[in-house]
mmCIF file of C-alpha atoms in Angstrom:
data_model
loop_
_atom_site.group_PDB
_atom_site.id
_atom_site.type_symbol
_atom_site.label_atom_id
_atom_site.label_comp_id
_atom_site.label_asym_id
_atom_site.label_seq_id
_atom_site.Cartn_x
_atom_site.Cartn_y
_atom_site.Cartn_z
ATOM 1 C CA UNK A 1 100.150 82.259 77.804
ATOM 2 C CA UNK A 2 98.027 84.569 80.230
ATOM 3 C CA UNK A 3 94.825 84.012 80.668
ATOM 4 C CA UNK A 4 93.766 88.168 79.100
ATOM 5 C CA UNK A 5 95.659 90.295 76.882
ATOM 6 C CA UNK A 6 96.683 93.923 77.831
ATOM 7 C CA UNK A 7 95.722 96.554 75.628
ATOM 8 C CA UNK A 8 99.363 96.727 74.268
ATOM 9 C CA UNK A 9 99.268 93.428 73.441
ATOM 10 C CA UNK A 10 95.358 93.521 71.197
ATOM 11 C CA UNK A 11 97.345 96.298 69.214
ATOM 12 C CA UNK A 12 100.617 93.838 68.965
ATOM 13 C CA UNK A 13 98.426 91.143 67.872
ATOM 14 C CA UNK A 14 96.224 93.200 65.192
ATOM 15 C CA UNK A 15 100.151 94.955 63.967
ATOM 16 C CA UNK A 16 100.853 90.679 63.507
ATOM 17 C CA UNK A 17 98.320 89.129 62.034
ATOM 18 C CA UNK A 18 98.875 91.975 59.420
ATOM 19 C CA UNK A 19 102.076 91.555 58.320
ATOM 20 C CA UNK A 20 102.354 87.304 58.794
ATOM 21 C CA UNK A 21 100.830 86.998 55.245
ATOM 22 C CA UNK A 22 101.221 89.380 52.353
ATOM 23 C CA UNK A 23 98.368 87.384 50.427
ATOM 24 C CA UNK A 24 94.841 87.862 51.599
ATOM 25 C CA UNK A 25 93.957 84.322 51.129
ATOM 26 C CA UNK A 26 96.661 83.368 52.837
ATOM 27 C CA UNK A 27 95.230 84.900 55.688
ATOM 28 C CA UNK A 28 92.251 84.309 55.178
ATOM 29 C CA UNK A 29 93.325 80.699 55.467
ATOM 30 C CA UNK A 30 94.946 80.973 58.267
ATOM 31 C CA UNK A 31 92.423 82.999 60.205
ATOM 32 C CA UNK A 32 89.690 80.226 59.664
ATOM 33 C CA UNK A 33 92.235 77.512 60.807
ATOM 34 C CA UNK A 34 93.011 79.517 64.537
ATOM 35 C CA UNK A 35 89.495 80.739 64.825
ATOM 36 C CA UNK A 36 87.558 78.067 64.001
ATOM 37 C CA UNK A 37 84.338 80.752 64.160
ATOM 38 C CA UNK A 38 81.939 80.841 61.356
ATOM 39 C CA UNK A 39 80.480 83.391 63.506
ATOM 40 C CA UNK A 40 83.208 85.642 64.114
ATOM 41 C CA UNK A 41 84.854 85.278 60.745
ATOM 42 C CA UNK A 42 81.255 85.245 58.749
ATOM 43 C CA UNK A 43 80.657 88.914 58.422
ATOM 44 C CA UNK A 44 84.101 89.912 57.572
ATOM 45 C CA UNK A 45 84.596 91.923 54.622
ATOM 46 C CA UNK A 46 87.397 89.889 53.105
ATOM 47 C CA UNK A 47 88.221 92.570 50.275
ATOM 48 C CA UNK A 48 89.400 94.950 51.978
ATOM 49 C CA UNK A 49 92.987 95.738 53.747
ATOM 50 C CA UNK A 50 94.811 93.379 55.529
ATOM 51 C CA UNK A 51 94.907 95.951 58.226
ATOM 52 C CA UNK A 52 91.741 96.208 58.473
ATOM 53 C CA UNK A 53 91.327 92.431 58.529
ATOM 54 C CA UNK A 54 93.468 91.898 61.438
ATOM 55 C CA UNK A 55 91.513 94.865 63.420
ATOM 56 C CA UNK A 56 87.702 93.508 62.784
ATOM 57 C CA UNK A 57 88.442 89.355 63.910
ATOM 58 C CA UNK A 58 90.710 90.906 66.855
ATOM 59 C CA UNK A 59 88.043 93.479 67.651
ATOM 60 C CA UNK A 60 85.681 90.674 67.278
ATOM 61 C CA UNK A 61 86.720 88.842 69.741
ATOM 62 C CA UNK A 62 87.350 91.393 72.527
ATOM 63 C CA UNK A 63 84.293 92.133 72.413
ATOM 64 C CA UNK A 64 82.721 89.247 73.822
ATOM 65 C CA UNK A 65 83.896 87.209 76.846
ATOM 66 C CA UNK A 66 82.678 84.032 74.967
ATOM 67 C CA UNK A 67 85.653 84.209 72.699
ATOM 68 C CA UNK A 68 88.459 84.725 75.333
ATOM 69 C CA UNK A 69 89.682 81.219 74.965
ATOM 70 C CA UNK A 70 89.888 81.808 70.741
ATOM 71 C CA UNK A 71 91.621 85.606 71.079
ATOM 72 C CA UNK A 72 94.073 83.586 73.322
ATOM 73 C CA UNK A 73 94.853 79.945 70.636
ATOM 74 C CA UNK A 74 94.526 83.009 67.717
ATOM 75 C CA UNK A 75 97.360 84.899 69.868
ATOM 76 C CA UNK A 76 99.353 81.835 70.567
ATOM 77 C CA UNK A 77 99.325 80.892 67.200
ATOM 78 C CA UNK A 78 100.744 84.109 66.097
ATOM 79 C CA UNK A 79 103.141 84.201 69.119
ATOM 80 C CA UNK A 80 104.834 80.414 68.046
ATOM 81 C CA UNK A 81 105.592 81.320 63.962
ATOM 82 C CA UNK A 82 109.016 81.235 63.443
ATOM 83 C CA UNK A 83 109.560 80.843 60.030
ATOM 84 C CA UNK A 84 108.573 83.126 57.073
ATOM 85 C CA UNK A 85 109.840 81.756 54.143
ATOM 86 C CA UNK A 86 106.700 82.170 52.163
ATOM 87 C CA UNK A 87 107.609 86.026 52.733
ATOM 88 C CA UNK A 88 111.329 85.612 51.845
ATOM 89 C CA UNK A 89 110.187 84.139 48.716
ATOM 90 C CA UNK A 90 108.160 87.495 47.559
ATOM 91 C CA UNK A 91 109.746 90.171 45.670
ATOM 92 C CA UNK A 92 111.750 92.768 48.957
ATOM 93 C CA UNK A 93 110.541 89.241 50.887
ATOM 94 C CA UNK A 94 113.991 89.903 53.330
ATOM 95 C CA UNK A 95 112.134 93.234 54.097
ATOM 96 C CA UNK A 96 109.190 92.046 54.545
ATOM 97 C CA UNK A 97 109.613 88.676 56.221
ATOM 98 C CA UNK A 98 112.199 91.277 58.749
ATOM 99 C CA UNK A 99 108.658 92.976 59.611
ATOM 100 C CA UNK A 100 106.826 90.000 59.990
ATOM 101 C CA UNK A 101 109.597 88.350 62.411
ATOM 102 C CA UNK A 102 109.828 91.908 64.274
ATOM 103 C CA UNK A 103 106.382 92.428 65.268
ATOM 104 C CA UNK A 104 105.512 88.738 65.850
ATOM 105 C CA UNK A 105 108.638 89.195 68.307
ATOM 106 C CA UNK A 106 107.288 92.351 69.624
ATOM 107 C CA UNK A 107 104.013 90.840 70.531
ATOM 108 C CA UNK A 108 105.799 87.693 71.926
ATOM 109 C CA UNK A 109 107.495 89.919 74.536
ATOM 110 C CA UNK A 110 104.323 92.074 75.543
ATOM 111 C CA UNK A 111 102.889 88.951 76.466
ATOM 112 C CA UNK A 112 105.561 87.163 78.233
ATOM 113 C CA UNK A 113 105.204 90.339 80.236
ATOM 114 C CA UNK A 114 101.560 90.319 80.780
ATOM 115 C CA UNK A 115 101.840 86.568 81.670
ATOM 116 C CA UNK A 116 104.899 87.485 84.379
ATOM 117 C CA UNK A 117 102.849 89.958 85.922
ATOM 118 C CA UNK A 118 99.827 87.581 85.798
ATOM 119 C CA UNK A 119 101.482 85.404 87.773
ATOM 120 C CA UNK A 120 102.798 87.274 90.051
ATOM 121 C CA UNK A 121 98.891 89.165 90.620
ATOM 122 C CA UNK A 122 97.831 85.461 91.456
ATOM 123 C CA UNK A 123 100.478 85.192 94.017
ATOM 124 C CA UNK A 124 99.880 88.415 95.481
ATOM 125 C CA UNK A 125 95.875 87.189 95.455
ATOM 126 C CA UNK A 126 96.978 83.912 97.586
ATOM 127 C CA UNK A 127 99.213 85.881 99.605
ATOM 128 C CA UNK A 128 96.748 88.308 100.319
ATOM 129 C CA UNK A 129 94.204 85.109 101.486
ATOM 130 C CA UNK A 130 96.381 83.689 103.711
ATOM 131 C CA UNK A 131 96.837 86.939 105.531
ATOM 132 C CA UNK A 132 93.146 87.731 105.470
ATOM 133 C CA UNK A 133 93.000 84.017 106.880
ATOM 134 C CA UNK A 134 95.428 84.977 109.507
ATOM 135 C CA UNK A 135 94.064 88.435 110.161
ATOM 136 C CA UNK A 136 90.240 86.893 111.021
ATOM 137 C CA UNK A 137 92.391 85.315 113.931
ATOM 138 C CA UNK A 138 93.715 88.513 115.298
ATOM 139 C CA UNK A 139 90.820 90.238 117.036
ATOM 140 C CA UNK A 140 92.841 93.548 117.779
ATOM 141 C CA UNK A 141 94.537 93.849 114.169
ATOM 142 C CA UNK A 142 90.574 93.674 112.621
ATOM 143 C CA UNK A 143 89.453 96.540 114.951
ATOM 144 C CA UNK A 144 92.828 98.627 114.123
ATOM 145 C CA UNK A 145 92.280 98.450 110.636
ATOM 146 C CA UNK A 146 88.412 98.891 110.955
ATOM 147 C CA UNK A 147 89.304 102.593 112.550
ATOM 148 C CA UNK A 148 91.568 102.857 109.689
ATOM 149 C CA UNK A 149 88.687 101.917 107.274
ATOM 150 C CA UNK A 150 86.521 104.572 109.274
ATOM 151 C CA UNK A 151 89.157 107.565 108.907
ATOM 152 C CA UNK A 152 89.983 106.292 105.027
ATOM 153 C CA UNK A 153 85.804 106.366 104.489
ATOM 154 C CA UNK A 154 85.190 109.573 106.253
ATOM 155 C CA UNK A 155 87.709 111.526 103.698
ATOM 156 C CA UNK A 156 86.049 109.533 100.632
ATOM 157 C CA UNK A 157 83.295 111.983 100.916
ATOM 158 C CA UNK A 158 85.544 115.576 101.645
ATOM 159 C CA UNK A 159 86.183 118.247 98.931
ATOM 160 C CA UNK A 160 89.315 119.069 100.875
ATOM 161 C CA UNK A 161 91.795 117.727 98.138
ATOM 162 C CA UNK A 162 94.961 118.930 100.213
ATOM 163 C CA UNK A 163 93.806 117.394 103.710
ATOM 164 C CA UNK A 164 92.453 114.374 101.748
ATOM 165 C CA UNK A 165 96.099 113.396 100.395
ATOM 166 C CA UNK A 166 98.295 114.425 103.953
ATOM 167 C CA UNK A 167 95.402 111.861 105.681
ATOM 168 C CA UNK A 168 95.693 109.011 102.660
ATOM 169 C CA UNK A 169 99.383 109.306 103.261
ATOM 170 C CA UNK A 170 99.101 108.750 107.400
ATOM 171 C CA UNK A 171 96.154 106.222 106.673
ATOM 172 C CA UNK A 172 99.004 104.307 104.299
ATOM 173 C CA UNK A 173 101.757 104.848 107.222
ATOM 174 C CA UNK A 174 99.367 103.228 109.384
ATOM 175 C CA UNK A 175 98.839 100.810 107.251
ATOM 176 C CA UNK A 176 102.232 99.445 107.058
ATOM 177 C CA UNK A 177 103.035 99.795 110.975
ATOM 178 C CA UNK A 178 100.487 97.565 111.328
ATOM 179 C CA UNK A 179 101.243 94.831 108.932
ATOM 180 C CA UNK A 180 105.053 95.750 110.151
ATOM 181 C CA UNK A 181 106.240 96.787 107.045
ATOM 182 C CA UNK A 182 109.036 99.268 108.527
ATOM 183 C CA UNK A 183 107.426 102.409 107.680
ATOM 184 C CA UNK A 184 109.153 105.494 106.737
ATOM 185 C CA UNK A 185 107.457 108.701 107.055
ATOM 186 C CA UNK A 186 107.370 110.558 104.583
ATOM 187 C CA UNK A 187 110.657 112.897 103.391
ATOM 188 C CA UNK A 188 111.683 114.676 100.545
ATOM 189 C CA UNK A 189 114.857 114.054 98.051
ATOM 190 C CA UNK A 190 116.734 116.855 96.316
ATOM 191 C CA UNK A 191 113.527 118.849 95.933
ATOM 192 C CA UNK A 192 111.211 115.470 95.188
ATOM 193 C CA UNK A 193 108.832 114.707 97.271
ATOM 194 C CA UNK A 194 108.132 110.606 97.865
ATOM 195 C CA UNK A 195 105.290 110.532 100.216
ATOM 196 C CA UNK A 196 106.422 107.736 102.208
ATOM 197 C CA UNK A 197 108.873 104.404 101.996
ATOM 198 C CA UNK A 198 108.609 100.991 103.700
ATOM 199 C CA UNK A 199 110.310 97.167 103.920
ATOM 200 C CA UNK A 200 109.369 93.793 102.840
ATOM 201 C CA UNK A 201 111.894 91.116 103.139
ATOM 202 C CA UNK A 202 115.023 92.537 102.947
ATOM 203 C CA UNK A 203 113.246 94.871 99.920
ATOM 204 C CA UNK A 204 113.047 98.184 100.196
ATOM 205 C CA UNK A 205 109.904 99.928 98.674
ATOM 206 C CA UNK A 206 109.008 103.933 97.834
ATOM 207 C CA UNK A 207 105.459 104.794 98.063
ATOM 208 C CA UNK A 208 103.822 107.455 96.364
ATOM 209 C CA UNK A 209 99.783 107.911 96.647
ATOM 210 C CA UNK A 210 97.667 110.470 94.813
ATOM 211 C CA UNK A 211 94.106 111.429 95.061
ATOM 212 C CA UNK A 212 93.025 113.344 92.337
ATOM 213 C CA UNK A 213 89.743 113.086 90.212
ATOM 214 C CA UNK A 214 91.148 112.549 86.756
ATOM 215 C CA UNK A 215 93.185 109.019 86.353
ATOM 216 C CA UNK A 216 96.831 109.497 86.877
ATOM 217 C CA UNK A 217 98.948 109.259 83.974
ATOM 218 C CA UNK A 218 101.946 108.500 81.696
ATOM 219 C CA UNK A 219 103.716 111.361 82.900
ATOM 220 C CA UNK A 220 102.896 110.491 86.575
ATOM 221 C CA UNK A 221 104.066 107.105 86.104
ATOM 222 C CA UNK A 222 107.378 107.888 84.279
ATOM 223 C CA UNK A 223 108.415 110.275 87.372
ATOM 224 C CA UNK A 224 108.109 108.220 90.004
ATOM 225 C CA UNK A 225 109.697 105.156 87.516
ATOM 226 C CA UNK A 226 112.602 107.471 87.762
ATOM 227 C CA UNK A 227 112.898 108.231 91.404
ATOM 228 C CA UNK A 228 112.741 104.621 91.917
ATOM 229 C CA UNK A 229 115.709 104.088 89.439
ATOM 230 C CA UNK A 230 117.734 106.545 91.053
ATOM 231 C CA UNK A 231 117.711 104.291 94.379
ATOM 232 C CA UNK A 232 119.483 101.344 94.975
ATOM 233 C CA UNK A 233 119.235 98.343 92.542
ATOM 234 C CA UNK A 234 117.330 96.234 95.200
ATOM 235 C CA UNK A 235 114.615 99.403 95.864
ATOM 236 C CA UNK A 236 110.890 98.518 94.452
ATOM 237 C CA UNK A 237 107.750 101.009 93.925
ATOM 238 C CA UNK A 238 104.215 101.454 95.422
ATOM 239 C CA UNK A 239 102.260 103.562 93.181
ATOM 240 C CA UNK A 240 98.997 104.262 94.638
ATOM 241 C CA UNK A 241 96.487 106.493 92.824
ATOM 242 C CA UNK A 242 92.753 106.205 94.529
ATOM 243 C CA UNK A 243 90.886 107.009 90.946
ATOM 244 C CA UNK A 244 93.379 104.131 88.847
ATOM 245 C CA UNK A 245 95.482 105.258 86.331
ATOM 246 C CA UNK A 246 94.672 106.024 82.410
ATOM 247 C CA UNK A 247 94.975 103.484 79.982
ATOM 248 C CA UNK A 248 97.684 105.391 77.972
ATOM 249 C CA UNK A 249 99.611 105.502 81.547
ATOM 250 C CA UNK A 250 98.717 101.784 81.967
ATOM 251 C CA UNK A 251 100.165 100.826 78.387
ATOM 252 C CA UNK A 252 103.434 102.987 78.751
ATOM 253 C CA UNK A 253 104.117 101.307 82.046
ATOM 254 C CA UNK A 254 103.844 97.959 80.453
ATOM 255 C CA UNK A 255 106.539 98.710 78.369
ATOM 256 C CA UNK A 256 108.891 99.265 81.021
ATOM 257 C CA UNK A 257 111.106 96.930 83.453
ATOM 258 C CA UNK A 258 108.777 95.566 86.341
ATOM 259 C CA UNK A 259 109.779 97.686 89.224
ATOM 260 C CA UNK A 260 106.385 99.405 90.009
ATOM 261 C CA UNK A 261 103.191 97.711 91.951
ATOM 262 C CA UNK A 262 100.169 100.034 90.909
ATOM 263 C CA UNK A 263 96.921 100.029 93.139
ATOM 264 C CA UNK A 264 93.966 101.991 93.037
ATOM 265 C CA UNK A 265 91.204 102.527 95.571
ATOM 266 C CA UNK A 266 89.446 99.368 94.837
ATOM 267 C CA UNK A 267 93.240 97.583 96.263
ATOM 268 C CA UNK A 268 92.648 99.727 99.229
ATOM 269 C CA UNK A 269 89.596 98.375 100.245
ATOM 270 C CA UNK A 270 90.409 94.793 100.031
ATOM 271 C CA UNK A 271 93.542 95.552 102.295
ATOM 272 C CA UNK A 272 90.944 97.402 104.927
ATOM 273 C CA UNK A 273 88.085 94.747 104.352
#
């Protein structure tokens, strides 16, 4: 179980907890069992939809770090139902025990995700440690990467959009010469431009970076998913955009195979710090 939910996975849960029980006191019942939270559960208006229900004790306890630890048991309890015979027993119970056992499933996956890419942010976090570790040893590499910092801060300020992304993409190709990621520059692909490609042990990686004001995007997401599919099965993604990306981009590309690493300004300073 991760230790946070993703957005996609607080709507999985609500869709859930909705459809487990077809009585109200049912789930009423079992709401005060994984809860445990007189004070979360207390001003709940117990009369209304099921729907509803669901949405107020999730939205409950999002909104408040105190209850992380009882969103999570409330989400693992969903997550480990198997069985819905008291559904099956209802009148259409295959139906509805089907819907049940199909979201419960749905939400199972979206956080086996999550947890997978949870893990692998940690490792990327201890990775990133030991190289800081190993960097604070290398007088010369700290003073190459504080000119890069320099350059990178300098064009933070600039309301030249088009020289701000041809210097973010040398500033990157910098980047990974000096960390000797085999950099690439950059070249363009049956009309497509991919600002830039680089190496990692024995994986290859495309690179795209995009400073814009708004957030990037679904859309920007999906098209670069797809150049990276049309490489070879071994080939990885780098999707940098300095201002993040929306949260309707963020929940689409949760939904999708893991092949894209997405970093936003905030991951650029910790590499140049």
């Amino acid at each position: 179980m991760p230790k946070r939910l993703s957005p996609a996975a607080v709507v999985a849960l609500k869709e859930a907890i909705g459809k487990i029980y077809w009585f109200k006191s049912d789930l009423r019942s079992f709401l005060y069992q994984s809860v445990k939270d007189a004070g979360v559960l207390g001003g709940v208006n117990w009369d209304t939809y099921k729907w509803q229900i669901a949405s107020d004790v999730v939205d409950r306890l999002c909104g408040d770090e105190v209850h992380v630890a009882t969103l999570m048991r409330l989400c693992r309890e969903v997550c480990d139902m198997t069985s819905f015979k008291h559904l099956e027993r209802l009148d259409g119970g295959e139906e509805k025990a089907k819907r049940a056992r199909d979201a419960v499933a749905h939400l199972r996956s979206l956080v086996e995700t999550h947890e997978s890419a949870e893990e692998e942010q940690d490792a990327a976090i201890q990775r990133q440690r030991r190289e800081s570790e190993r960097l604070a040893q290398s007088g010369a590499v700290r003073q190459k990467l504080g000119e890069i910092r320099e350059r990178y801060m300098n064009f933070v300020v600039s309301e030249d959009a088009q020289g701000r992304g041809f210097e973010l993409e040398r500033i990157m190709y910098d980047i990974f010469e000096l960390f000797d990621l085999d950099p690439k520059a950059s070249f363009r692909i049956v009309g497509e431009q991919i600002d830039g490609a680089f190496s990692l042990e024995g994986t290859d990686y495309l690179f795209e970076a995009k400073w814009q004001k708004a957030p990037c995007g679904a859309s920007d997401l999906d098209a670069f998913a797809a150049k990276v599919q049309r490489r070879l099965d071994n080939t990885l993604g780098v999707f940098l955009s300095i201002n993040g990306c929306s949260e309707d981009g963020l929940i689409a590309h949760q939904r999708t195979r893991a092949m894209i690493l997405l970093m936003d300004g905030a991951h650029l300073m910790g590499v140049l710090e």
